[in-house]
mmCIF file of C-alpha atoms and ligand atoms in Angstrom:
data_model
loop_
_atom_site.group_PDB
_atom_site.id
_atom_site.type_symbol
_atom_site.label_atom_id
_atom_site.label_comp_id
_atom_site.label_asym_id
_atom_site.label_seq_id
_atom_site.Cartn_x
_atom_site.Cartn_y
_atom_site.Cartn_z
ATOM 1 C CA MET A 10 14.048 -22.135 2.808
ATOM 2 C CA GLU A 11 12.777 -18.575 3.008
ATOM 3 C CA SER A 12 10.070 -18.066 0.379
ATOM 4 C CA SER A 13 10.194 -15.053 -1.885
ATOM 5 C CA ASN A 14 6.717 -15.759 -3.259
ATOM 6 C CA PRO A 15 4.490 -13.158 -1.578
ATOM 7 C CA PHE A 16 1.380 -15.346 -1.723
ATOM 8 C CA GLU A 17 3.231 -18.164 0.072
ATOM 9 C CA ILE A 18 4.121 -15.576 2.709
ATOM 10 C CA VAL A 19 0.461 -14.546 2.999
ATOM 11 C CA LYS A 20 -0.492 -18.181 3.632
ATOM 12 C CA GLN A 21 2.239 -18.566 6.283
ATOM 13 C CA GLN A 22 0.980 -15.419 7.987
ATOM 14 C CA ILE A 23 -2.596 -16.719 7.952
ATOM 15 C CA ASP A 24 -1.419 -19.984 9.539
ATOM 16 C CA ARG A 25 0.292 -18.060 12.325
ATOM 17 C CA CYS A 26 -2.848 -16.039 12.906
ATOM 18 C CA ALA A 27 -5.107 -19.116 12.755
ATOM 19 C CA GLU A 28 -3.096 -20.661 15.578
ATOM 20 C CA ILE A 29 -3.533 -17.631 17.811
ATOM 21 C CA LEU A 30 -7.237 -17.202 16.994
ATOM 22 C CA GLN A 31 -7.775 -21.003 16.960
ATOM 23 C CA LEU A 32 -9.608 -20.781 13.660
ATOM 24 C CA ASP A 33 -11.550 -23.629 12.152
ATOM 25 C CA PRO A 34 -9.866 -25.230 9.085
ATOM 26 C CA SER A 35 -12.787 -24.164 6.858
ATOM 27 C CA VAL A 36 -12.251 -20.549 7.912
ATOM 28 C CA THR A 37 -8.525 -20.789 7.230
ATOM 29 C CA ALA A 38 -9.208 -22.351 3.836
ATOM 30 C CA MET A 39 -11.453 -19.425 2.900
ATOM 31 C CA LEU A 40 -8.901 -16.887 4.156
ATOM 32 C CA LYS A 41 -6.239 -18.498 1.992
ATOM 33 C CA SER A 42 -8.294 -18.399 -1.230
ATOM 34 C CA PRO A 43 -9.100 -15.396 -3.396
ATOM 35 C CA GLN A 44 -12.846 -15.254 -4.048
ATOM 36 C CA ARG A 45 -12.593 -14.155 -7.698
ATOM 37 C CA GLU A 46 -9.770 -13.750 -10.210
ATOM 38 C CA LEU A 47 -9.905 -12.288 -13.683
ATOM 39 C CA HIS A 48 -7.026 -12.732 -16.163
ATOM 40 C CA VAL A 49 -7.147 -10.534 -19.249
ATOM 41 C CA SER A 50 -5.152 -9.963 -22.427
ATOM 42 C CA ILE A 51 -5.096 -6.340 -23.505
ATOM 43 C CA PRO A 52 -4.164 -5.497 -27.123
ATOM 44 C CA VAL A 53 -2.607 -2.057 -27.391
ATOM 45 C CA ARG A 54 -1.756 -0.166 -30.583
ATOM 46 C CA MET A 55 1.799 1.103 -30.101
ATOM 47 C CA ASP A 56 3.092 4.393 -31.542
ATOM 48 C CA ASP A 57 4.964 2.521 -34.312
ATOM 49 C CA GLY A 58 1.712 0.979 -35.552
ATOM 50 C CA THR A 59 2.291 -2.545 -34.197
ATOM 51 C CA VAL A 60 -0.002 -4.171 -31.646
ATOM 52 C CA ARG A 61 1.373 -5.486 -28.351
ATOM 53 C CA VAL A 62 -0.651 -7.738 -26.073
ATOM 54 C CA PHE A 63 -0.304 -7.077 -22.325
ATOM 55 C CA GLN A 64 -1.362 -9.463 -19.566
ATOM 56 C CA GLY A 65 -3.486 -8.067 -16.756
ATOM 57 C CA PHE A 66 -5.258 -9.246 -13.624
ATOM 58 C CA ARG A 67 -7.942 -8.121 -11.226
ATOM 59 C CA ILE A 68 -8.401 -10.130 -8.066
ATOM 60 C CA GLN A 69 -11.223 -9.620 -5.589
ATOM 61 C CA TYR A 70 -9.814 -11.378 -2.574
ATOM 62 C CA ASN A 71 -12.635 -11.165 -0.065
ATOM 63 C CA ASP A 72 -15.810 -9.057 -0.030
ATOM 64 C CA ALA A 73 -17.250 -10.244 3.301
ATOM 65 C CA ARG A 74 -16.952 -6.698 4.708
ATOM 66 C CA GLY A 75 -18.142 -4.841 1.592
ATOM 67 C CA ILE A 76 -17.276 -3.421 -1.831
ATOM 68 C CA THR A 77 -13.757 -4.529 -2.747
ATOM 69 C CA LYS A 78 -10.985 -1.942 -2.868
ATOM 70 C CA GLY A 79 -7.376 -1.861 -3.946
ATOM 71 C CA GLY A 80 -4.922 -0.373 -6.383
ATOM 72 C CA ILE A 81 -3.732 -1.305 -9.861
ATOM 73 C CA ARG A 82 0.020 -1.799 -10.367
ATOM 74 C CA PHE A 83 1.831 -1.419 -13.673
ATOM 75 C CA HIS A 84 4.978 -3.453 -13.062
ATOM 76 C CA PRO A 85 7.347 -5.465 -15.281
ATOM 77 C CA GLN A 86 7.708 -8.241 -12.672
ATOM 78 C CA GLU A 87 3.996 -8.535 -11.921
ATOM 79 C CA THR A 88 2.773 -12.085 -11.375
ATOM 80 C CA ILE A 89 -0.558 -13.570 -10.407
ATOM 81 C CA ASP A 90 0.864 -14.444 -6.990
ATOM 82 C CA THR A 91 2.042 -10.901 -6.232
ATOM 83 C CA VAL A 92 -1.435 -9.633 -7.103
ATOM 84 C CA ARG A 93 -3.047 -12.345 -4.939
ATOM 85 C CA ALA A 94 -0.862 -11.400 -1.987
ATOM 86 C CA LEU A 95 -1.512 -7.703 -2.433
ATOM 87 C CA ALA A 96 -5.266 -8.341 -2.710
ATOM 88 C CA ALA A 97 -5.180 -10.321 0.546
ATOM 89 C CA TRP A 98 -3.247 -7.516 2.263
ATOM 90 C CA MET A 99 -5.885 -5.034 1.037
ATOM 91 C CA THR A 100 -8.563 -7.151 2.719
ATOM 92 C CA TRP A 101 -6.742 -7.020 6.064
ATOM 93 C CA LYS A 102 -5.862 -3.345 5.546
ATOM 94 C CA CYS A 103 -9.473 -2.213 5.122
ATOM 95 C CA ALA A 104 -10.473 -4.269 8.143
ATOM 96 C CA MET A 105 -7.522 -2.882 10.120
ATOM 97 C CA VAL A 106 -8.768 0.711 9.851
ATOM 98 C CA ASP A 107 -12.342 -0.545 10.135
ATOM 99 C CA VAL A 108 -13.673 0.900 6.884
ATOM 100 C CA PRO A 109 -16.615 -1.049 5.432
ATOM 101 C CA LEU A 110 -14.735 -2.464 2.435
ATOM 102 C CA GLY A 111 -13.288 -5.746 1.199
ATOM 103 C CA GLY A 112 -9.932 -6.183 -0.538
ATOM 104 C CA ALA A 113 -8.829 -6.400 -4.178
ATOM 105 C CA LYS A 114 -5.808 -5.675 -6.363
ATOM 106 C CA GLY A 115 -5.077 -5.341 -10.042
ATOM 107 C CA GLY A 116 -1.932 -5.512 -12.086
ATOM 108 C CA VAL A 117 -0.630 -5.247 -15.625
ATOM 109 C CA VAL A 118 2.689 -6.773 -16.646
ATOM 110 C CA CYS A 119 4.411 -3.827 -18.312
ATOM 111 C CA ASN A 120 7.213 -1.332 -17.890
ATOM 112 C CA PRO A 121 5.499 2.065 -17.925
ATOM 113 C CA LYS A 122 8.899 3.812 -18.123
ATOM 114 C CA THR A 123 9.266 2.520 -21.688
ATOM 115 C CA LEU A 124 5.765 3.555 -22.821
ATOM 116 C CA SER A 125 4.836 6.918 -24.359
ATOM 117 C CA ALA A 126 1.973 8.922 -22.822
ATOM 118 C CA GLY A 127 -0.307 7.834 -25.659
ATOM 119 C CA GLU A 128 0.586 4.146 -25.229
ATOM 120 C CA LEU A 129 0.038 4.431 -21.473
ATOM 121 C CA GLU A 130 -3.383 5.995 -22.024
ATOM 122 C CA ARG A 131 -4.422 3.271 -24.497
ATOM 123 C CA LEU A 132 -3.194 0.569 -22.099
ATOM 124 C CA SER A 133 -5.091 2.144 -19.178
ATOM 125 C CA ARG A 134 -8.288 2.384 -21.202
ATOM 126 C CA GLY A 135 -7.777 -1.137 -22.577
ATOM 127 C CA TYR A 136 -7.438 -2.495 -19.039
ATOM 128 C CA VAL A 137 -10.766 -0.934 -18.046
ATOM 129 C CA ARG A 138 -12.509 -2.293 -21.157
ATOM 130 C CA SER A 139 -11.207 -5.771 -20.298
ATOM 131 C CA VAL A 140 -12.252 -5.783 -16.646
ATOM 132 C CA PHE A 141 -15.355 -3.567 -17.004
ATOM 133 C CA PRO A 142 -17.957 -6.124 -15.804
ATOM 134 C CA PHE A 143 -15.889 -6.725 -12.653
ATOM 135 C CA LEU A 144 -15.734 -3.048 -11.602
ATOM 136 C CA GLY A 145 -18.255 -0.501 -10.315
ATOM 137 C CA PRO A 146 -18.750 2.101 -7.581
ATOM 138 C CA ASP A 147 -20.912 -0.424 -5.727
ATOM 139 C CA LYS A 148 -18.776 -3.475 -6.596
ATOM 140 C CA ASP A 149 -15.023 -3.035 -6.882
ATOM 141 C CA VAL A 150 -13.174 0.302 -6.811
ATOM 142 C CA PRO A 151 -9.502 0.510 -7.941
ATOM 143 C CA ALA A 152 -6.920 3.173 -7.051
ATOM 144 C CA PRO A 153 -3.298 4.076 -7.810
ATOM 145 C CA ASP A 154 -0.420 1.838 -6.768
ATOM 146 C CA VAL A 155 3.144 1.202 -7.952
ATOM 147 C CA TYR A 156 3.714 3.167 -11.215
ATOM 148 C CA THR A 157 0.085 4.255 -11.620
ATOM 149 C CA THR A 158 -0.886 7.913 -11.192
ATOM 150 C CA PRO A 159 -3.883 10.269 -10.776
ATOM 151 C CA GLN A 160 -3.737 10.849 -14.575
ATOM 152 C CA ILE A 161 -4.081 7.104 -15.164
ATOM 153 C CA MET A 162 -7.025 7.051 -12.727
ATOM 154 C CA ALA A 163 -8.607 9.902 -14.733
ATOM 155 C CA TRP A 164 -8.334 7.943 -18.017
ATOM 156 C CA MET A 165 -9.700 4.816 -16.370
ATOM 157 C CA MET A 166 -12.630 6.681 -14.829
ATOM 158 C CA ASP A 167 -13.364 8.279 -18.193
ATOM 159 C CA GLU A 168 -13.280 4.955 -20.056
ATOM 160 C CA TYR A 169 -15.595 3.353 -17.512
ATOM 161 C CA SER A 170 -18.001 6.326 -17.745
ATOM 162 C CA VAL A 171 -18.004 6.201 -21.555
ATOM 163 C CA ILE A 172 -18.932 2.509 -21.521
ATOM 164 C CA ALA A 173 -21.528 3.012 -18.750
ATOM 165 C CA GLN A 174 -22.919 6.041 -20.647
ATOM 166 C CA LYS A 175 -22.990 8.189 -17.488
ATOM 167 C CA PRO A 176 -20.391 9.919 -15.313
ATOM 168 C CA GLN A 177 -19.152 7.336 -12.826
ATOM 169 C CA PHE A 178 -16.611 9.254 -10.747
ATOM 170 C CA GLY A 179 -16.976 6.789 -7.862
ATOM 171 C CA VAL A 180 -15.592 3.846 -9.864
ATOM 172 C CA ILE A 181 -12.010 4.712 -8.976
ATOM 173 C CA THR A 182 -10.186 6.717 -6.296
ATOM 174 C CA GLY A 183 -6.941 8.661 -6.309
ATOM 175 C CA LYS A 184 -8.359 10.831 -9.116
ATOM 176 C CA PRO A 185 -7.188 14.401 -9.704
ATOM 177 C CA VAL A 186 -9.068 16.710 -7.293
ATOM 178 C CA SER A 187 -10.844 18.623 -10.080
ATOM 179 C CA ILE A 188 -12.640 15.464 -11.247
ATOM 180 C CA GLY A 189 -13.828 14.013 -7.978
ATOM 181 C CA GLY A 190 -10.540 13.267 -6.228
ATOM 182 C CA SER A 191 -10.177 13.987 -2.527
ATOM 183 C CA LEU A 192 -7.986 16.678 -1.078
ATOM 184 C CA GLY A 193 -5.258 15.011 0.959
ATOM 185 C CA ARG A 194 -5.202 11.779 -1.115
ATOM 186 C CA GLY A 195 -1.822 12.535 -2.711
ATOM 187 C CA ASP A 196 0.228 12.145 0.464
ATOM 188 C CA ALA A 197 -2.300 10.079 2.435
ATOM 189 C CA THR A 198 -0.273 6.853 2.539
ATOM 190 C CA ALA A 199 2.768 8.649 3.954
ATOM 191 C CA ARG A 200 0.748 10.880 6.289
ATOM 192 C CA GLY A 201 -1.073 7.876 7.750
ATOM 193 C CA GLY A 202 2.331 6.298 8.430
ATOM 194 C CA MET A 203 3.454 9.526 10.134
ATOM 195 C CA PHE A 204 0.578 9.296 12.605
ATOM 196 C CA CYS A 205 1.712 5.743 13.478
ATOM 197 C CA ILE A 206 5.349 6.858 13.834
ATOM 198 C CA ARG A 207 4.259 9.757 16.064
ATOM 199 C CA GLU A 208 2.374 7.371 18.380
ATOM 200 C CA ALA A 209 5.172 4.778 18.345
ATOM 201 C CA ALA A 210 7.758 7.413 19.287
ATOM 202 C CA LYS A 211 5.654 8.393 22.303
ATOM 203 C CA ILE A 212 5.510 4.793 23.481
ATOM 204 C CA ILE A 213 9.181 4.020 22.888
ATOM 205 C CA GLY A 214 10.390 7.394 24.110
ATOM 206 C CA ILE A 215 12.013 8.785 20.956
ATOM 207 C CA ASP A 216 12.161 12.559 20.501
ATOM 208 C CA LEU A 217 11.309 12.802 16.798
ATOM 209 C CA SER A 218 12.678 16.333 16.523
ATOM 210 C CA LYS A 219 16.130 14.840 17.144
ATOM 211 C CA ALA A 220 15.563 11.570 15.283
ATOM 212 C CA THR A 221 17.310 10.319 12.159
ATOM 213 C CA VAL A 222 15.358 8.673 9.344
ATOM 214 C CA ALA A 223 16.259 6.533 6.311
ATOM 215 C CA VAL A 224 13.715 6.075 3.523
ATOM 216 C CA HIS A 225 13.944 3.094 1.138
ATOM 217 C CA GLY A 226 12.118 4.016 -2.078
ATOM 218 C CA TYR A 227 11.339 7.476 -3.425
ATOM 219 C CA GLY A 228 8.017 7.126 -5.235
ATOM 220 C CA ASN A 229 4.792 8.661 -3.955
ATOM 221 C CA ALA A 230 4.984 7.037 -0.505
ATOM 222 C CA GLY A 231 8.741 7.456 -0.005
ATOM 223 C CA TYR A 232 9.029 11.082 -1.098
ATOM 224 C CA HIS A 233 6.087 12.283 0.975
ATOM 225 C CA ALA A 234 7.292 10.267 3.971
ATOM 226 C CA ALA A 235 10.711 11.915 3.793
ATOM 227 C CA ARG A 236 9.148 15.365 3.396
ATOM 228 C CA LEU A 237 6.608 14.871 6.193
ATOM 229 C CA CYS A 238 9.227 13.546 8.645
ATOM 230 C CA ARG A 239 10.961 16.902 8.274
ATOM 231 C CA GLU A 240 7.823 19.054 8.168
ATOM 232 C CA MET A 241 5.757 17.408 10.882
ATOM 233 C CA PHE A 242 8.485 16.345 13.318
ATOM 234 C CA GLY A 243 11.662 18.187 12.351
ATOM 235 C CA SER A 244 13.470 14.844 11.966
ATOM 236 C CA ARG A 245 16.683 14.542 9.943
ATOM 237 C CA VAL A 246 16.364 12.414 6.798
ATOM 238 C CA VAL A 247 19.898 11.058 6.450
ATOM 239 C CA ALA A 248 19.435 8.601 3.567
ATOM 240 C CA VAL A 249 17.065 7.935 0.672
ATOM 241 C CA CYS A 250 17.231 5.567 -2.286
ATOM 242 C CA ASP A 251 15.367 4.262 -5.306
ATOM 243 C CA SER A 252 15.724 1.334 -7.695
ATOM 244 C CA LYS A 253 18.988 2.802 -9.087
ATOM 245 C CA GLY A 254 20.796 3.290 -5.738
ATOM 246 C CA GLY A 255 20.894 5.562 -2.727
ATOM 247 C CA VAL A 256 22.424 8.666 -1.190
ATOM 248 C CA ARG A 257 23.273 9.753 2.364
ATOM 249 C CA CYS A 258 24.033 13.003 4.114
ATOM 250 C CA ASP A 259 24.443 12.977 7.881
ATOM 251 C CA ALA A 260 23.505 16.651 8.180
ATOM 252 C CA GLY A 261 20.149 15.909 6.538
ATOM 253 C CA ILE A 262 19.032 15.592 2.924
ATOM 254 C CA ASP A 263 17.008 18.310 1.226
ATOM 255 C CA THR A 264 14.051 16.080 0.348
ATOM 256 C CA ASP A 265 12.746 18.435 -2.332
ATOM 257 C CA ALA A 266 16.154 18.622 -3.988
ATOM 258 C CA ALA A 267 16.156 14.802 -4.051
ATOM 259 C CA ARG A 268 12.740 14.880 -5.680
ATOM 260 C CA LYS A 269 13.893 17.376 -8.311
ATOM 261 C CA CYS A 270 16.958 15.246 -8.988
ATOM 262 C CA LYS A 271 14.763 12.167 -9.464
ATOM 263 C CA ALA A 272 12.337 14.067 -11.710
ATOM 264 C CA SER A 273 15.129 15.178 -14.059
ATOM 265 C CA THR A 274 17.468 12.152 -13.993
ATOM 266 C CA ASP A 275 15.104 9.316 -12.918
ATOM 267 C CA THR A 276 17.121 8.722 -9.732
ATOM 268 C CA VAL A 277 17.918 10.398 -6.410
ATOM 269 C CA CYS A 278 21.596 9.524 -6.948
ATOM 270 C CA GLY A 279 23.314 12.837 -7.612
ATOM 271 C CA THR A 280 21.232 14.912 -5.172
ATOM 272 C CA PRO A 281 23.452 17.916 -4.281
ATOM 273 C CA GLY A 282 25.356 17.600 -0.995
ATOM 274 C CA THR A 283 25.020 13.814 -0.718
ATOM 275 C CA GLU A 284 27.320 10.830 -1.122
ATOM 276 C CA ARG A 285 26.402 7.559 -2.848
ATOM 277 C CA ILE A 286 25.420 4.436 -0.902
ATOM 278 C CA SER A 287 23.735 1.241 -1.985
ATOM 279 C CA ALA A 288 20.064 0.588 -1.287
ATOM 280 C CA GLU A 289 21.144 -2.469 0.730
ATOM 281 C CA ALA A 290 23.445 -0.384 2.936
ATOM 282 C CA LEU A 291 20.607 2.058 3.621
ATOM 283 C CA LEU A 292 18.561 -0.700 5.254
ATOM 284 C CA GLU A 293 21.373 -1.381 7.716
ATOM 285 C CA MET A 294 22.122 2.215 8.716
ATOM 286 C CA ASP A 295 22.189 3.314 12.325
ATOM 287 C CA VAL A 296 19.030 5.447 12.321
ATOM 288 C CA ASP A 297 16.070 5.833 14.671
ATOM 289 C CA VAL A 298 13.422 5.243 12.007
ATOM 290 C CA LEU A 299 13.700 3.106 8.882
ATOM 291 C CA ILE A 300 10.889 3.476 6.349
ATOM 292 C CA PRO A 301 10.750 0.783 3.643
ATOM 293 C CA ALA A 302 8.554 2.498 1.064
ATOM 294 C CA ALA A 303 9.205 0.633 -2.178
ATOM 295 C CA ILE A 304 8.373 -3.003 -2.822
ATOM 296 C CA GLU A 305 7.958 -6.359 -1.114
ATOM 297 C CA GLY A 306 10.714 -8.629 0.227
ATOM 298 C CA VAL A 307 13.549 -6.180 1.050
ATOM 299 C CA ILE A 308 14.115 -7.094 4.722
ATOM 300 C CA THR A 309 14.872 -10.817 4.756
ATOM 301 C CA ALA A 310 16.568 -13.421 6.966
ATOM 302 C CA LYS A 311 19.850 -12.319 5.328
ATOM 303 C CA ASN A 312 19.862 -8.658 6.397
ATOM 304 C CA ALA A 313 17.349 -8.415 9.291
ATOM 305 C CA GLY A 314 20.087 -9.102 11.841
ATOM 306 C CA ALA A 315 21.947 -6.018 10.598
ATOM 307 C CA VAL A 316 18.966 -3.622 10.857
ATOM 308 C CA LYS A 317 19.815 -1.027 13.520
ATOM 309 C CA ALA A 318 16.697 1.158 13.421
ATOM 310 C CA ARG A 319 14.497 1.308 16.519
ATOM 311 C CA ILE A 320 11.303 1.726 14.507
ATOM 312 C CA VAL A 321 10.640 0.069 11.143
ATOM 313 C CA ALA A 322 7.613 1.772 9.610
ATOM 314 C CA GLU A 323 6.474 -0.293 6.626
ATOM 315 C CA LEU A 324 4.972 2.016 4.034
ATOM 316 C CA ALA A 325 5.561 -0.567 1.302
ATOM 317 C CA ASN A 326 3.370 -3.640 1.039
ATOM 318 C CA GLY A 327 5.120 -6.781 2.318
ATOM 319 C CA PRO A 328 8.688 -5.436 2.721
ATOM 320 C CA THR A 329 9.584 -7.875 5.526
ATOM 321 C CA THR A 330 9.578 -11.685 5.254
ATOM 322 C CA PRO A 331 8.218 -13.782 8.173
ATOM 323 C CA GLU A 332 11.751 -15.018 9.007
ATOM 324 C CA ALA A 333 13.022 -11.439 9.138
ATOM 325 C CA ASP A 334 10.035 -10.532 11.309
ATOM 326 C CA ASP A 335 11.107 -13.034 13.953
ATOM 327 C CA ILE A 336 14.650 -11.668 13.916
ATOM 328 C CA LEU A 337 13.465 -8.058 14.297
ATOM 329 C CA PHE A 338 11.116 -9.061 17.131
ATOM 330 C CA LYS A 339 13.941 -10.768 19.025
ATOM 331 C CA LYS A 340 16.121 -7.695 18.580
ATOM 332 C CA GLY A 341 13.340 -5.531 20.067
ATOM 333 C CA VAL A 342 12.770 -3.487 16.893
ATOM 334 C CA HIS A 343 9.336 -1.860 16.893
ATOM 335 C CA VAL A 344 7.804 -2.860 13.546
ATOM 336 C CA ILE A 345 4.713 -0.979 12.379
ATOM 337 C CA PRO A 346 3.354 -3.598 9.981
ATOM 338 C CA ASP A 347 2.467 -2.714 6.408
ATOM 339 C CA PHE A 348 -1.287 -3.051 6.387
ATOM 340 C CA LEU A 349 -1.469 -0.816 9.444
ATOM 341 C CA CYS A 350 1.319 1.639 8.562
ATOM 342 C CA ASN A 351 0.304 2.214 4.932
ATOM 343 C CA ALA A 352 -3.472 2.120 5.447
ATOM 344 C CA GLY A 353 -3.678 5.916 5.124
ATOM 345 C CA GLY A 354 -3.943 5.620 1.341
ATOM 346 C CA VAL A 355 -6.982 3.428 1.322
ATOM 347 C CA THR A 356 -8.490 5.327 4.245
ATOM 348 C CA VAL A 357 -8.512 8.544 2.227
ATOM 349 C CA SER A 358 -9.648 6.531 -0.810
ATOM 350 C CA TYR A 359 -12.594 5.482 1.309
ATOM 351 C CA PHE A 360 -13.176 9.166 2.205
ATOM 352 C CA GLU A 361 -13.063 9.890 -1.545
ATOM 353 C CA MET A 362 -15.737 7.239 -2.171
ATOM 354 C CA VAL A 363 -17.935 8.792 0.536
ATOM 355 C CA GLN A 364 -17.470 12.270 -0.964
ATOM 356 C CA ASN A 365 -18.320 10.890 -4.442
ATOM 357 C CA PHE A 366 -21.439 9.108 -3.186
ATOM 358 C CA TYR A 367 -22.632 12.282 -1.390
ATOM 359 C CA LEU A 368 -21.405 14.748 -4.050
ATOM 360 C CA TYR A 369 -19.996 16.748 -1.151
ATOM 361 C CA PRO A 370 -16.250 17.486 -1.071
ATOM 362 C CA TRP A 371 -14.505 17.870 2.293
ATOM 363 C CA SER A 372 -11.831 20.364 3.270
ATOM 364 C CA GLU A 373 -8.221 19.165 3.494
ATOM 365 C CA ALA A 374 -8.257 19.871 7.245
ATOM 366 C CA ASP A 375 -11.268 17.531 7.644
ATOM 367 C CA VAL A 376 -9.487 14.789 5.681
ATOM 368 C CA HIS A 377 -6.331 15.101 7.820
ATOM 369 C CA GLU A 378 -8.267 15.113 11.074
ATOM 370 C CA ARG A 379 -10.352 12.059 10.189
ATOM 371 C CA LEU A 380 -7.287 10.235 8.878
ATOM 372 C CA ASP A 381 -5.436 10.967 12.124
ATOM 373 C CA ALA A 382 -8.353 9.599 14.176
ATOM 374 C CA LYS A 383 -8.537 6.373 12.112
ATOM 375 C CA MET A 384 -4.780 5.719 12.128
ATOM 376 C CA THR A 385 -4.219 6.586 15.774
ATOM 377 C CA SER A 386 -7.004 4.342 16.938
ATOM 378 C CA ALA A 387 -5.886 1.451 14.680
ATOM 379 C CA TYR A 388 -2.276 1.817 15.859
ATOM 380 C CA HIS A 389 -3.182 1.683 19.551
ATOM 381 C CA SER A 390 -5.522 -1.260 19.051
ATOM 382 C CA VAL A 391 -2.571 -3.187 17.548
ATOM 383 C CA VAL A 392 -0.167 -2.188 20.336
ATOM 384 C CA ASN A 393 -2.713 -3.234 22.964
ATOM 385 C CA THR A 394 -3.355 -6.577 21.263
ATOM 386 C CA SER A 395 0.365 -7.286 20.930
ATOM 387 C CA ARG A 396 0.796 -6.661 24.669
ATOM 388 C CA GLU A 397 -2.282 -8.634 25.641
ATOM 389 C CA TYR A 398 -1.175 -11.785 23.769
ATOM 390 C CA ASN A 399 2.601 -11.096 23.914
ATOM 391 C CA ILE A 400 2.864 -11.354 20.117
ATOM 392 C CA THR A 401 4.588 -9.286 17.439
ATOM 393 C CA MET A 402 2.949 -6.131 16.116
ATOM 394 C CA ARG A 403 2.314 -7.946 12.832
ATOM 395 C CA GLN A 404 0.652 -10.888 14.509
ATOM 396 C CA ALA A 405 -1.434 -8.440 16.540
ATOM 397 C CA ALA A 406 -2.468 -6.607 13.368
ATOM 398 C CA TYR A 407 -3.483 -9.962 11.856
ATOM 399 C CA VAL A 408 -5.452 -10.886 14.957
ATOM 400 C CA LYS A 409 -7.400 -7.597 14.867
ATOM 401 C CA ALA A 410 -7.934 -7.363 11.101
ATOM 402 C CA VAL A 411 -8.415 -11.009 10.147
ATOM 403 C CA GLY A 412 -10.634 -11.370 13.230
ATOM 404 C CA ARG A 413 -12.970 -8.744 11.738
ATOM 405 C CA VAL A 414 -13.039 -10.482 8.346
ATOM 406 C CA VAL A 415 -13.771 -13.807 10.043
ATOM 407 C CA ASP A 416 -16.622 -12.230 12.030
ATOM 408 C CA ALA A 417 -18.171 -10.899 8.821
ATOM 409 C CA MET A 418 -17.855 -14.279 7.078
ATOM 410 C CA LYS A 419 -19.459 -16.021 10.044
ATOM 411 C CA LEU A 420 -22.312 -13.509 10.347
ATOM 412 C CA ARG A 421 -22.999 -13.877 6.623
ATOM 413 C CA GLY A 422 -23.135 -17.646 7.057
ATOM 414 C CA TRP A 423 -20.142 -18.473 4.843
ATOM 415 C CA VAL A 424 -18.155 -20.452 7.381
HETATM 416 N N1 LIG B 529 -2.681 1.059 -3.514
HETATM 417 C C1 LIG B 529 -2.880 1.537 -2.179
HETATM 418 C C2 LIG B 529 -2.652 0.432 -1.157
HETATM 419 O O1 LIG B 529 -1.974 -0.532 -1.394
HETATM 420 C C3 LIG B 529 -4.227 2.231 -2.024
HETATM 421 C C4 LIG B 529 -5.409 1.385 -2.350
HETATM 422 C C5 LIG B 529 -6.689 2.179 -2.446
HETATM 423 O O2 LIG B 529 -6.659 3.368 -2.189
HETATM 424 O O3 LIG B 529 -7.699 1.566 -2.772
HETATM 425 O O4 LIG B 529 -3.077 0.541 -0.041
#
C-alpha cells in the first residue's frame, strides 16, 4: 500500500539511498531519527476574550553540518510526522546546495485564514516564547513556509530580541528587507527552481520560449514561478490552481491578474480570460513543464501514469510519492527533485544569515548571481550522479546530499 505519511516516505527514501551508498545500519538508523524534538502548547488570547491552546513543534533533524535551518508552517493538518519529514528534507536540502547548515522544521496546528491579525501576532509571539531556548542565530534559525510571511518573521524576531534583551536579527530569515531581510529572498524559492529548469531544458532540448507550463499551487512559490517562467523565458503559463480549484487558458494566463484575483477572492478561479479546471486535471495536462508548488503527496501511483509533462520541477516539498517516482522514471519524465529544485529559498536564507552576521547587505544582483551559481552547480552534480549510477534524479540527489551528511557524521565521530 502506498503510504501517505511523509515521514514513512522519508524512511523509504533513506533505505533506497542506503542501498546505493552501502551504508552501515548504524548510519541509516541515525539518518532515520530526528536528533531533537520539542512539542509545545501555546495559549493565545483570542479577540473575543477566550483563550485557545495551539499545539506546536520544532524539530532539529540533524546538525552534523552546522546550525539547523528550516521554516515554520502554520497549517490546519500539521502533524508531528509532517514536521519530521520536512525537517529531514531540510537537512538534505542544505547539504544539496552545500551550505554549512543542518536541517530543522517547525509547525503550528492552526488555520491562519480564520485568525485576525492580532490573533496571528499573539500566536507567532507565543510560539517564539515556547521554543525560545531551542532557537538562536548560532543554534537554530527558522524562516517562512506554508502560510507564514515576512510579517510573521518580523514579529518572531522581535519577540526573540525582547526576551534576549538585544536585537537578534539573525535568529530568523525571510524578514522584511528594512529589518535585516535579504533582497531577493521573496522570490528565491521560485527563482532557484527557474535556474534548474533552464539547465534541464538545455539538456533535454526544450526551447523554453515556446514551452507551456502548468503551476499547481499559487502561494509564494507558485505565483513567482508562474511569473518568472514568463519573464525569464517567455514561456506560456497555460494553467494554475490553488486549494479551491484551477483555471486554464491555452493562449497564456496573465499571472498578475491571477494573483490579483486570488488576493481579492482567495482563489485564482475567476481570473479573467480563463476557464475552470480541477487541480487534479492540471497535473495531467499536456504541457512541457509541470511545477507542483503547493503541498506534499499530489503526484501518486494513481495519477503518475497520466502525467504528460516532460519536466516536473518540484517547488513543493514532497509532492511525489516513491511509487509515483518509479512510474515517472519509467516514462522518461525528467524530475527535478524537491530538495534540489526548491533549495533557492534556503540558499538565500543562508545569504541573509551571512549578511546579518557581517552587518553588510548585498545588492539584489549579487544575490541573484550567487543563487544562480549555487543552483546550477547543484543541478549538474545531480544530473552527473544520476548518469554515473543510472539512477533517478531523486536517488542521485539523495546520494549527493545524504552522502555529505554521512561524511560530516563520520568525521565528527558519531557513526
Ligand atoms: N521553508 C523553506 C524551505 O522549505 C525555506 C527554509 C529556510 O529558508 O530556512 O526550504
